[in-house]
Short mmCIF file of C-alpha atoms and ligand atoms in Angstrom, two decimals:
data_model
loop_
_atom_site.label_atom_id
_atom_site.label_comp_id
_atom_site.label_asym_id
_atom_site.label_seq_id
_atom_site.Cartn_x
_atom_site.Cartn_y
_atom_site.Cartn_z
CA UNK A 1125 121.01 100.55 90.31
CA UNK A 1126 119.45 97.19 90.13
CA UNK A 1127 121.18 94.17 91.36
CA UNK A 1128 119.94 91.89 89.40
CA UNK A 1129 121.75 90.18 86.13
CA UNK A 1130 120.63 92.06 83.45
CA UNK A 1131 120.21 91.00 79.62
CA UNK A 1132 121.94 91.24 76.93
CA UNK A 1133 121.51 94.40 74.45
CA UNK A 1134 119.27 93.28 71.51
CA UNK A 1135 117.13 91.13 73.73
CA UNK A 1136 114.94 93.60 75.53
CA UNK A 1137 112.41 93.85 75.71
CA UNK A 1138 111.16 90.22 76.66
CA UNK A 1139 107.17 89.71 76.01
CA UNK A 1140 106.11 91.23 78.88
CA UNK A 1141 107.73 94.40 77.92
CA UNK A 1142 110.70 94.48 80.65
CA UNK A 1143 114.25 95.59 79.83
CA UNK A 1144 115.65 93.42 83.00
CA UNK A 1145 114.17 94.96 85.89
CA UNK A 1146 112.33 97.87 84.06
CA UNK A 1147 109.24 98.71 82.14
CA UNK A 1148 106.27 96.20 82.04
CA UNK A 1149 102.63 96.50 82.95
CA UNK A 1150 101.53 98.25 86.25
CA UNK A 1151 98.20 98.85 85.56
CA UNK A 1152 94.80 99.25 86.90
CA UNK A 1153 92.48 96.15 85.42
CA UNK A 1154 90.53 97.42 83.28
CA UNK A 1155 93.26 98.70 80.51
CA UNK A 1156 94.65 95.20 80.87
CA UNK A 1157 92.85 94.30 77.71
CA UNK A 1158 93.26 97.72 75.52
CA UNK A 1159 96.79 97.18 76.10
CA UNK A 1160 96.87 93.65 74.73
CA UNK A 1161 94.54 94.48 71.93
CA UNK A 1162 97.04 97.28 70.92
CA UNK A 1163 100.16 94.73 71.56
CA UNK A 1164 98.55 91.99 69.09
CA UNK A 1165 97.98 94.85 66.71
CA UNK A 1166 101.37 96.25 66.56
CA UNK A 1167 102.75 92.50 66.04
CA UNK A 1168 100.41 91.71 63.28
CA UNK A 1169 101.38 94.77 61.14
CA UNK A 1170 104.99 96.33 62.18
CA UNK A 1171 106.53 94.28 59.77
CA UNK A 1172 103.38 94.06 57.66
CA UNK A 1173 104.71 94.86 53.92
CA UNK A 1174 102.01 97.24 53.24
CA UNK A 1175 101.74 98.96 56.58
CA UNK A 1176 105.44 100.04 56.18
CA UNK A 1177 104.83 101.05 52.64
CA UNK A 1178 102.21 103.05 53.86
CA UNK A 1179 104.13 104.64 57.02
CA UNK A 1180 107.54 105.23 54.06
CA UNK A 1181 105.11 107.06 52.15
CA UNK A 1182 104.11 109.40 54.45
CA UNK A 1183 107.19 110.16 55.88
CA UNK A 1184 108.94 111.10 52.95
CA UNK A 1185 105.59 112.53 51.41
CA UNK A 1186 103.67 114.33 54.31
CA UNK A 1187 106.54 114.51 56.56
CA UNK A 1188 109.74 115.50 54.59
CA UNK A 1189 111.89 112.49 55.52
CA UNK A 1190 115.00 112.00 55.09
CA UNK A 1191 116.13 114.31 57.50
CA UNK A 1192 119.57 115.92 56.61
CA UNK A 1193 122.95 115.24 58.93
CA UNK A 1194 123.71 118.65 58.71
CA UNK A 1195 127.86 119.55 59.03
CA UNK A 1196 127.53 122.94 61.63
CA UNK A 1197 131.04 124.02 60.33
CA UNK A 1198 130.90 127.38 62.78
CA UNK A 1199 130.04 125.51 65.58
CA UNK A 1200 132.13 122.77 64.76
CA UNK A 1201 134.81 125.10 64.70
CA UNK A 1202 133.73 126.41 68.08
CA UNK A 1203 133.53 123.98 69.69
CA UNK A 1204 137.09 122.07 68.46
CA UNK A 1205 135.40 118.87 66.36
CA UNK A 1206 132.77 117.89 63.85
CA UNK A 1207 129.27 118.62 65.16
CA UNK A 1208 126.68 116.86 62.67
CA UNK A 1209 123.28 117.80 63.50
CA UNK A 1210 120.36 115.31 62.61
CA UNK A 1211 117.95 118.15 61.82
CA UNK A 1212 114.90 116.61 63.05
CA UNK A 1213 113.94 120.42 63.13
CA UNK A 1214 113.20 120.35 59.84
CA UNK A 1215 110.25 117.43 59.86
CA UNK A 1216 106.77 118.85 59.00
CA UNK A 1217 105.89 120.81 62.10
CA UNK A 1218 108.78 120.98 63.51
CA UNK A 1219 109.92 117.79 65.84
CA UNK A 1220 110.76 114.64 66.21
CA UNK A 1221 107.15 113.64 67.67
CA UNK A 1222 105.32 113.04 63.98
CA UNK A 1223 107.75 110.18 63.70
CA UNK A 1224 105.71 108.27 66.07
CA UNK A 1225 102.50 110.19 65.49
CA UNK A 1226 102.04 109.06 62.22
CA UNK A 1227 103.17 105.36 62.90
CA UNK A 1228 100.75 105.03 65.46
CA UNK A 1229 97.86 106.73 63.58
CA UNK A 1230 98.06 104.47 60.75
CA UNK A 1231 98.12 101.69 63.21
CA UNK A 1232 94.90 103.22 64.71
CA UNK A 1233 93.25 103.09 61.54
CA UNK A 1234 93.97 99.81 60.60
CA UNK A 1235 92.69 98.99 64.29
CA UNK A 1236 88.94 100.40 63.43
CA UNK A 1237 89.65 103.15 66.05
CA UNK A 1238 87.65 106.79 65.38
CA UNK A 1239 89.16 109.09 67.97
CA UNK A 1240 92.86 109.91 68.73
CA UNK A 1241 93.38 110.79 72.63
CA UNK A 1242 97.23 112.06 73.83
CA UNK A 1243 99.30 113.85 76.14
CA UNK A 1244 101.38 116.61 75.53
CA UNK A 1245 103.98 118.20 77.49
CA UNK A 1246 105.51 121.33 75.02
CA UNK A 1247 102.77 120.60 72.58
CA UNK A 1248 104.70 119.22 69.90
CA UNK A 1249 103.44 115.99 70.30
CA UNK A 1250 99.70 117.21 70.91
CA UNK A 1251 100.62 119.41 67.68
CA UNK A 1252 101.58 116.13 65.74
CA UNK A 1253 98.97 114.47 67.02
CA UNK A 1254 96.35 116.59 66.17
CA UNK A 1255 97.66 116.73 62.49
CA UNK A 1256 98.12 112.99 61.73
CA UNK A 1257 94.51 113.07 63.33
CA UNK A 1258 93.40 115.57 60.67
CA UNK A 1259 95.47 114.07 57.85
CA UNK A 1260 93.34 110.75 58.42
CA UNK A 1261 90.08 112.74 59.39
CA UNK A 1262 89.76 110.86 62.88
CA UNK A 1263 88.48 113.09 66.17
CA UNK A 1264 90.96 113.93 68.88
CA UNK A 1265 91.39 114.87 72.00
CA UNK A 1266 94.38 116.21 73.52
CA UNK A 1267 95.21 116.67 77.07
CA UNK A 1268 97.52 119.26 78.36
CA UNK A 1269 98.52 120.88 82.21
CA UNK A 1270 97.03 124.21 82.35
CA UNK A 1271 100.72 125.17 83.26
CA UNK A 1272 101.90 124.04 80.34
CA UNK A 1273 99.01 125.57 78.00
CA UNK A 1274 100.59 129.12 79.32
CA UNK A 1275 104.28 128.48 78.54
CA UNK A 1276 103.36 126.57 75.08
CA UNK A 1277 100.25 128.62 73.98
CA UNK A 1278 101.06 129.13 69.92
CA UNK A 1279 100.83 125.26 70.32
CA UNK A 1280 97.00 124.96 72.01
CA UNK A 1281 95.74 127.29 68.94
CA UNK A 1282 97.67 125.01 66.27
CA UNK A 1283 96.00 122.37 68.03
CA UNK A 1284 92.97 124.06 67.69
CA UNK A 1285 93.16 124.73 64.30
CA UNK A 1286 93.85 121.14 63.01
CA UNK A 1287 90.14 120.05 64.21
CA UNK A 1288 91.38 118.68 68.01
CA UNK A 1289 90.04 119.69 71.50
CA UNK A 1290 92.05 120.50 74.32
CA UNK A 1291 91.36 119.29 77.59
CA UNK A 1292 93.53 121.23 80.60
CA UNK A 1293 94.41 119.06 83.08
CA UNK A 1294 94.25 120.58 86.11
CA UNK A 1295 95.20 118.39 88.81
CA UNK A 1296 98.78 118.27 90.85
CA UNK A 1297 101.32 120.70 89.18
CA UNK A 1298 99.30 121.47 86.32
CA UNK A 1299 102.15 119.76 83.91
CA UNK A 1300 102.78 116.78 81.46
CA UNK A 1301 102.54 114.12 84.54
CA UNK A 1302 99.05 115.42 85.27
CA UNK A 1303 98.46 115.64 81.77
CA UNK A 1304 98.78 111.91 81.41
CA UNK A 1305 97.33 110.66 84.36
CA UNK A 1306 93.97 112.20 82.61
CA UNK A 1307 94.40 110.99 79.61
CA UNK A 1308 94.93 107.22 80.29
CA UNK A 1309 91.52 107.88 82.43
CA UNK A 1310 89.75 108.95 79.47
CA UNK A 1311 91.08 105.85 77.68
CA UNK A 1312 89.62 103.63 79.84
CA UNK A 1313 85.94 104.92 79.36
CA UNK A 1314 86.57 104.96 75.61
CA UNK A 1315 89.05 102.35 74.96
CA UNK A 1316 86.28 100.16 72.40
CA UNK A 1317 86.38 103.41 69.96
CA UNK A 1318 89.22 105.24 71.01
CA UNK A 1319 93.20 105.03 70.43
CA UNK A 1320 95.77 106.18 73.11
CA UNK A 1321 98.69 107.68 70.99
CA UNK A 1322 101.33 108.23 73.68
CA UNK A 1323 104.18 110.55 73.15
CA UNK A 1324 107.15 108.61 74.07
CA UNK A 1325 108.79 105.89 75.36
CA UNK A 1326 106.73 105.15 78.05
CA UNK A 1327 104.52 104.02 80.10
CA UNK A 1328 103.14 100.37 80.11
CA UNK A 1329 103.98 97.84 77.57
CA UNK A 1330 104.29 97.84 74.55
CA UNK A 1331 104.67 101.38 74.18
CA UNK A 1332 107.90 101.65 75.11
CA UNK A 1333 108.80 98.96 72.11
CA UNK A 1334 106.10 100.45 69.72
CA UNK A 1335 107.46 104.41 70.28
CA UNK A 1336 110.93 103.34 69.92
CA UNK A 1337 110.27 101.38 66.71
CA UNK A 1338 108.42 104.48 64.86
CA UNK A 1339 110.87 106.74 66.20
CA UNK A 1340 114.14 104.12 65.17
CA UNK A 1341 113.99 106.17 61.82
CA UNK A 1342 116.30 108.59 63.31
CA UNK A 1343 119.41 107.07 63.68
CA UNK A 1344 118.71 104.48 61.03
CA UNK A 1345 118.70 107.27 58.73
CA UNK A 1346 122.01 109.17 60.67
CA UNK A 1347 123.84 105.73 60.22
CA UNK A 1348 123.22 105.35 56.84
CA UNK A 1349 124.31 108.97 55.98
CA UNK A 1350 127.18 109.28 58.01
CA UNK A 1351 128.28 106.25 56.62
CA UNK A 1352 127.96 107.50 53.13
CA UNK A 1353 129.65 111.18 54.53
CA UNK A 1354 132.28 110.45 56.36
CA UNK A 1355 133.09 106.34 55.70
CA UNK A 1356 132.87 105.62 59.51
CA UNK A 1357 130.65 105.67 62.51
CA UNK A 1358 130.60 108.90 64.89
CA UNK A 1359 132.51 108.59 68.23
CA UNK A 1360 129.97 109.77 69.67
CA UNK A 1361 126.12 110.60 69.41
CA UNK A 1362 124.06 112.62 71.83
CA UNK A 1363 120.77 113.71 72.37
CA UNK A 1364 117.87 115.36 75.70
CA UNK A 1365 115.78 113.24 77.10
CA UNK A 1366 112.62 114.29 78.74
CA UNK A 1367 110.59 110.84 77.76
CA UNK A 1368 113.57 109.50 76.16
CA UNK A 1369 111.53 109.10 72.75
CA UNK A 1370 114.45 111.25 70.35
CA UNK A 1371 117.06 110.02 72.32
CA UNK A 1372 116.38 106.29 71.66
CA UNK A 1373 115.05 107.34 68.43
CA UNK A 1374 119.04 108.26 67.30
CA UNK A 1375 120.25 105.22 69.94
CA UNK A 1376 118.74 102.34 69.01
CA UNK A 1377 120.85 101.66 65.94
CA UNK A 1378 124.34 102.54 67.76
CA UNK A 1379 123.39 100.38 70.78
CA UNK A 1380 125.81 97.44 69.48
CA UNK A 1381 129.00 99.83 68.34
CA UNK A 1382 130.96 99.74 71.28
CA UNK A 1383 133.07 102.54 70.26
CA UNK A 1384 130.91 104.90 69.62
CA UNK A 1385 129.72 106.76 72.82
CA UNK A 1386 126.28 107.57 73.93
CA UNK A 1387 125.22 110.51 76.13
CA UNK A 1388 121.71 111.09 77.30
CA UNK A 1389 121.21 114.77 78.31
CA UNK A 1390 118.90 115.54 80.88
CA UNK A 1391 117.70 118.96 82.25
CA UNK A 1392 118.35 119.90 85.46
CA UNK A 1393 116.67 123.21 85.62
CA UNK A 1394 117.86 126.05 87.84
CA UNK A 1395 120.41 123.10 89.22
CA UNK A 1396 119.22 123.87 93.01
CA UNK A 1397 117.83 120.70 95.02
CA UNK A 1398 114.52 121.72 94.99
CA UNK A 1399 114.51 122.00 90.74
CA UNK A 1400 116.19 119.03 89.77
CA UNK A 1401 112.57 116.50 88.98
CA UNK A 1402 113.39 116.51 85.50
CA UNK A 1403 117.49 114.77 86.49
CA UNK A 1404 115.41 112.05 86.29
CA UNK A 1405 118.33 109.46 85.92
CA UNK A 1406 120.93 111.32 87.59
CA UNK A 1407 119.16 112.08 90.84
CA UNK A 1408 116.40 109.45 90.56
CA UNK A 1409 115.50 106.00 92.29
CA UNK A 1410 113.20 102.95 90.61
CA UNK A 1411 109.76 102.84 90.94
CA UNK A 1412 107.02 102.19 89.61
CA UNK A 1413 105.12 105.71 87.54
CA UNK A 1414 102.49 105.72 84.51
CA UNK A 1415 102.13 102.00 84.46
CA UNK A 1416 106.05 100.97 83.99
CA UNK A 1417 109.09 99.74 86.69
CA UNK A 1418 112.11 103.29 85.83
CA UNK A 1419 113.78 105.71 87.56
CA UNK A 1420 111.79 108.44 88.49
CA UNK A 1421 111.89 111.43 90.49
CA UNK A 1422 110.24 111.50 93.89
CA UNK A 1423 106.26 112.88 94.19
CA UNK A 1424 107.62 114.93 96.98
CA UNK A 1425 110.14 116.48 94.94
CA UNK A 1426 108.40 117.21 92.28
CA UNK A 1427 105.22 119.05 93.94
CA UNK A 1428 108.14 120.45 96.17
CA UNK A 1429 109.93 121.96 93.49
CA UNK A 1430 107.10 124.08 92.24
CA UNK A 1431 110.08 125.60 89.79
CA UNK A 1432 110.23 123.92 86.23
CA UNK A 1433 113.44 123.59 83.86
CA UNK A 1434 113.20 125.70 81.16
CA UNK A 1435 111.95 123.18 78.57
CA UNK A 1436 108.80 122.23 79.30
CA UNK A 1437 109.13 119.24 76.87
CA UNK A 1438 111.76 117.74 79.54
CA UNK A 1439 109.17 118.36 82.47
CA UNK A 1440 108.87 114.33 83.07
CA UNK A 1441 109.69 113.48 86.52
CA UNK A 1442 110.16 109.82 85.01
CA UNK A 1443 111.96 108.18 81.91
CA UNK A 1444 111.16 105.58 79.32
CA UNK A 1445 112.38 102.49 81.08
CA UNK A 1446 114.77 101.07 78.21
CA UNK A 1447 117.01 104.46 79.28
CA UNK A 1448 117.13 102.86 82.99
CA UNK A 1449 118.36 100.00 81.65
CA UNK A 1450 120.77 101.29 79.50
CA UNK A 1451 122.01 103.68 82.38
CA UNK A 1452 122.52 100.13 84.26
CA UNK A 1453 124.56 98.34 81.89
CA UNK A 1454 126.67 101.09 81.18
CA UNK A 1455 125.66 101.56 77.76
CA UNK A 1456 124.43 105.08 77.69
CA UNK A 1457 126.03 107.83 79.85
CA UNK A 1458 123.48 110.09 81.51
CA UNK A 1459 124.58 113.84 82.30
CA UNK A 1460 122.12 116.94 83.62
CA UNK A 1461 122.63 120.08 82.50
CA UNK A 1462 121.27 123.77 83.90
CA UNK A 1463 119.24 126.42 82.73
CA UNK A 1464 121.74 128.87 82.20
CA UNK A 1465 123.94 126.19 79.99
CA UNK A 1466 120.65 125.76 78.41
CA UNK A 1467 120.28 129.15 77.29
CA UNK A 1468 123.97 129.76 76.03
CA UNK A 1469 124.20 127.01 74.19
CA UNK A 1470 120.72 128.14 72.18
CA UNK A 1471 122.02 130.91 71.63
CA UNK A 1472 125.65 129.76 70.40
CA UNK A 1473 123.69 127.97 67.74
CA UNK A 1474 121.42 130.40 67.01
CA UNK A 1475 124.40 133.21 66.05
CA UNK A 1476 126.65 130.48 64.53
CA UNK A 1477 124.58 128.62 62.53
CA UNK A 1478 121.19 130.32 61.71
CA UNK A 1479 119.11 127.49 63.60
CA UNK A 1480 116.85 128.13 66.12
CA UNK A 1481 117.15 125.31 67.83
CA UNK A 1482 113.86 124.05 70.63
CA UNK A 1483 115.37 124.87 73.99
CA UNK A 1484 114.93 120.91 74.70
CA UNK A 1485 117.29 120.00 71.95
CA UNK A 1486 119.63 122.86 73.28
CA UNK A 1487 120.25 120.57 76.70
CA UNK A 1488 122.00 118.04 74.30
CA UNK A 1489 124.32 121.37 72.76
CA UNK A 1490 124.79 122.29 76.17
CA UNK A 1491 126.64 119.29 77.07
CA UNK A 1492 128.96 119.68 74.16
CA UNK A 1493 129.63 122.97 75.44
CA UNK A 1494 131.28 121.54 78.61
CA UNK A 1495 133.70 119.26 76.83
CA UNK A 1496 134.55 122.47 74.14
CA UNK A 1497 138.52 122.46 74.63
CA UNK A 1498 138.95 118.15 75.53
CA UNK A 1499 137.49 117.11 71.97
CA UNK A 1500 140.42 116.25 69.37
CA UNK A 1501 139.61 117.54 65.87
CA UNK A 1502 138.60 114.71 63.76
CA UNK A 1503 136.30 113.44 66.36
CA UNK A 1504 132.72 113.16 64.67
CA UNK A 1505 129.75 114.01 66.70
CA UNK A 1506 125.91 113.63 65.77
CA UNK A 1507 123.91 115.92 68.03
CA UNK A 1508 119.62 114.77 67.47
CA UNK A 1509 118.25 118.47 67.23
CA UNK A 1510 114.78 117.32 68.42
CA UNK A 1511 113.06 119.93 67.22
CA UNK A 1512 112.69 124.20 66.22
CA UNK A 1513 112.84 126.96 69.19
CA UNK A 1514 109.58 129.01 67.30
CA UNK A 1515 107.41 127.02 69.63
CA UNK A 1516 109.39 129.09 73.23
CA UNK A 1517 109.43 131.83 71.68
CA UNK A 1518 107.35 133.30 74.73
CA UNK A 1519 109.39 131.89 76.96
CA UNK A 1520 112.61 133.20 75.73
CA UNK A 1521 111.32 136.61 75.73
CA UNK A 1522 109.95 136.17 79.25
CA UNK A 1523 113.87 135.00 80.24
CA UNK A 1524 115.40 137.65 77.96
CA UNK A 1525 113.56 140.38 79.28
CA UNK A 1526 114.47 139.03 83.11
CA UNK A 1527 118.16 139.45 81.89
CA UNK A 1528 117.43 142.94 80.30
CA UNK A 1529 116.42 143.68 83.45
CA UNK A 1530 119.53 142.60 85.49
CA UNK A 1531 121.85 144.47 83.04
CA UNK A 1532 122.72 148.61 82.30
CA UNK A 1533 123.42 149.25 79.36
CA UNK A 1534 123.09 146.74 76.41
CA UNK A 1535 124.03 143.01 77.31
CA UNK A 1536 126.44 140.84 76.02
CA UNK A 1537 124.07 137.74 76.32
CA UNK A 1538 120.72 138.03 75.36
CA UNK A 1539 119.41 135.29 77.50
CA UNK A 1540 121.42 134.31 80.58
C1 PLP B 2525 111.59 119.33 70.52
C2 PLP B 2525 111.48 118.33 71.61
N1 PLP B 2525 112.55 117.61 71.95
C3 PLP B 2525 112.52 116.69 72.94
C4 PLP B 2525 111.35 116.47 73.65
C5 PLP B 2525 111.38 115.45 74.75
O1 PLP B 2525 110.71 114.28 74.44
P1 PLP B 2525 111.49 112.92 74.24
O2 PLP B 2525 112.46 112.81 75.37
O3 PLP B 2525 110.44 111.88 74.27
O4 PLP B 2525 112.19 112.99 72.95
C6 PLP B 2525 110.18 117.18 73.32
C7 PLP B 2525 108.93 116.94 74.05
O5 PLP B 2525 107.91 117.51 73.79
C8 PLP B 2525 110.25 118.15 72.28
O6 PLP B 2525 109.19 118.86 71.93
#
């Protein structure tokens, strides 16, 4: 926790990019001037009238916005109050991500740039990128851990398939740190031609400001509808945070009603000490990672560890830095949750609802599922379902067929 005075909500970032002690610029020389050439761009047309014309159209046209605030009546009932689920699910392809891909893509364009380059982590946000990329016929290279192209490979053929490249990153754990590391290195040999579309709120300024504003949509959108729904605000909103980019997507517009409360879920993997690098708030310290001041995980820990959650979307042993500051002032309440909570709240929606949810977005259910029996009735919760499960579908047969294996005779839980 920092000691210093920090400022008021609605006044972060300042112009440097820090939210109090967090975020900025800690970076290496030469992207000092892609980074301001991308700053002055996103202030000349983020309030440009055509540019969000432009960015309207294609999320209601290409992407399928408005996203419903879905009433989950059965687990609602389940659970002992009113679970709303933003279905970000239900975007084109599947996730939050295009949200920012396609904000950031029409910035690109209107910056000259040819080529797309990104990170991705679970692939939805090399899967997004890829297709804005296609949709505005611009090359693009995507960068993924070769641990990561295992456990998400449906994702590196969709890539594929939409025109992109993928480059495996292969150093250090073979996962989305690595993955950016050698990205932002490719940037900087191609920075005159090439855009660096990052995937959430991090990293050095202004992309914590710039993926927060394309991905604001979210809870400007649940606001408006629960609003029109219900007649009031939710008491409380929740949502996993890997990045932090769908959490302060659904935040941002809640930030200044006190009485609705905000919880950050964040995974916590098998829960033992030596698999907790993705707790990045809840076991973390500041420091300075990917070019920005947050709390992050230590390096020893997270080579240590060797062991990943189960969401490989969550695998960020840092956070975007407005999430450290909002963990500071008290704002946002940051809880981890485990595997095995993980898996039975996926499947809890799955049976009750019909929703196969992405096992990131089930971290966020999971936490619900510890405060089943303490919620009173009428309380109104929106839950951000960041995305579809399709995408793990390996990986829950992998963990399904490890709990086969522990049973006799047919089990009661598919998963844990
Ligand atoms: C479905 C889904 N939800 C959440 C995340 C985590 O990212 P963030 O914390 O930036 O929303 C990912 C990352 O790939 C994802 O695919």
């Amino acid at each position: 926790m920092s000691d210093q005075k920090l400022p008021a909500l609605g006044s972060v970032p300042d112009e440097n990019g820090f939210f109090g002690p967090y975020g900025g610029r800690f970076v290496p020389e030469p992207l000092e001037a892609p980074l301001a050439e991308l700053t002055a761009a996103f202030r000349q047309f983020k309030d440009d009238d055509s540019f969000v014309a432009e960015l309207d159209r294609e999320y209601r046209t290409y992407s399928g916005r408005p996203t419903p605030l879905y009433h989950a009546e059965r687990l609602s009932e389940h659970l002992g109050a009113t679970i709303l689920l933003k279905r970000e699910d239900l975007n084109h392809l599947g996730a939050h991500k295009l949200n920012n891909c396609l904000g950031q893509a029409l910035l690109a364009k209107r910056m000259g740039k040819k080529k797309l380059i990104a990170e991705t982590g679970a692939g939805q946000h090399g899967v997004a990128t890829a297709a804005v990329a296609a949709r505005l016929g611009l090359e693009c290279d995507i960068y993924m851990g070769e641990e990561d192209m295992r456990r998400q490979s449906p994702n590196v053929t969709r890539i594929e398939l939409m025109g992109a490249r993928v480059v495996p990153a292969t150093s250090g754990d073979k996962t989305l740190s690595n993955a950016v590391d050698e990205a932002i290195g490719a940037w900087v040999s191609e920075s005159e031609t090439a855009f660096y579309l990052l995937g959430s709120v991090v990293g050095p300024h202004p992309y914590p400001e710039l993926v927060r504003h394309f991905q604001s949509i979210i809870g400007r959108e649940a606001r408006e509808q629960v609003l029109a729904e219900y007649g009031r605000l939710p008491d409380m909103i929740t949502a996993c945070a890997g990045g932090g980019s769908n959490a302060i997507g659904l935040f941002h517009a809640f930030l200044g009603d006190d009485a609705v409360k905000i919880v950050g879920v964040e995974a916590a993997g098998s829960g033992v000490e030596t698999n907790r690098h993705a707790a990045t708030l809840t076991t973390g310290k500041p420091a300075v990672i990917h070019g920005m001041n947050t709390y992050c995980i230590e390096e020893g820990a997270v080579t240590a560890g060797g062991n990943h959650c189960i969401a490989a979307g969550l695998d960020y042993p840092g956070i975007g830095p407005e999430h450290s500051y909002l963990k500071d002032l008290g704002r946002v309440q940051y809880e981890a949750v485990v595997d095995k909570e993980v898996m039975l709240a996926f499947e809890t929606l799955c049976r009750l609802e019909g929703i196969i949810p992405a096992l990131e977005s089930s971290h966020a259910l999971a936490y619900l599922e510890r405060l089943k029996g303490s919620f009173a009735s009428e309380q109104l919760v929106i839950v951000n379902l960041s995305g579809r499960g399709d995408k793990d579908m390996d990986e829950l047969i992998r963990h399904r067929n490890q709990a086969l294996g522990k049973e006799a005779g047919p089990p009661t839980q598919l998963f844990c």
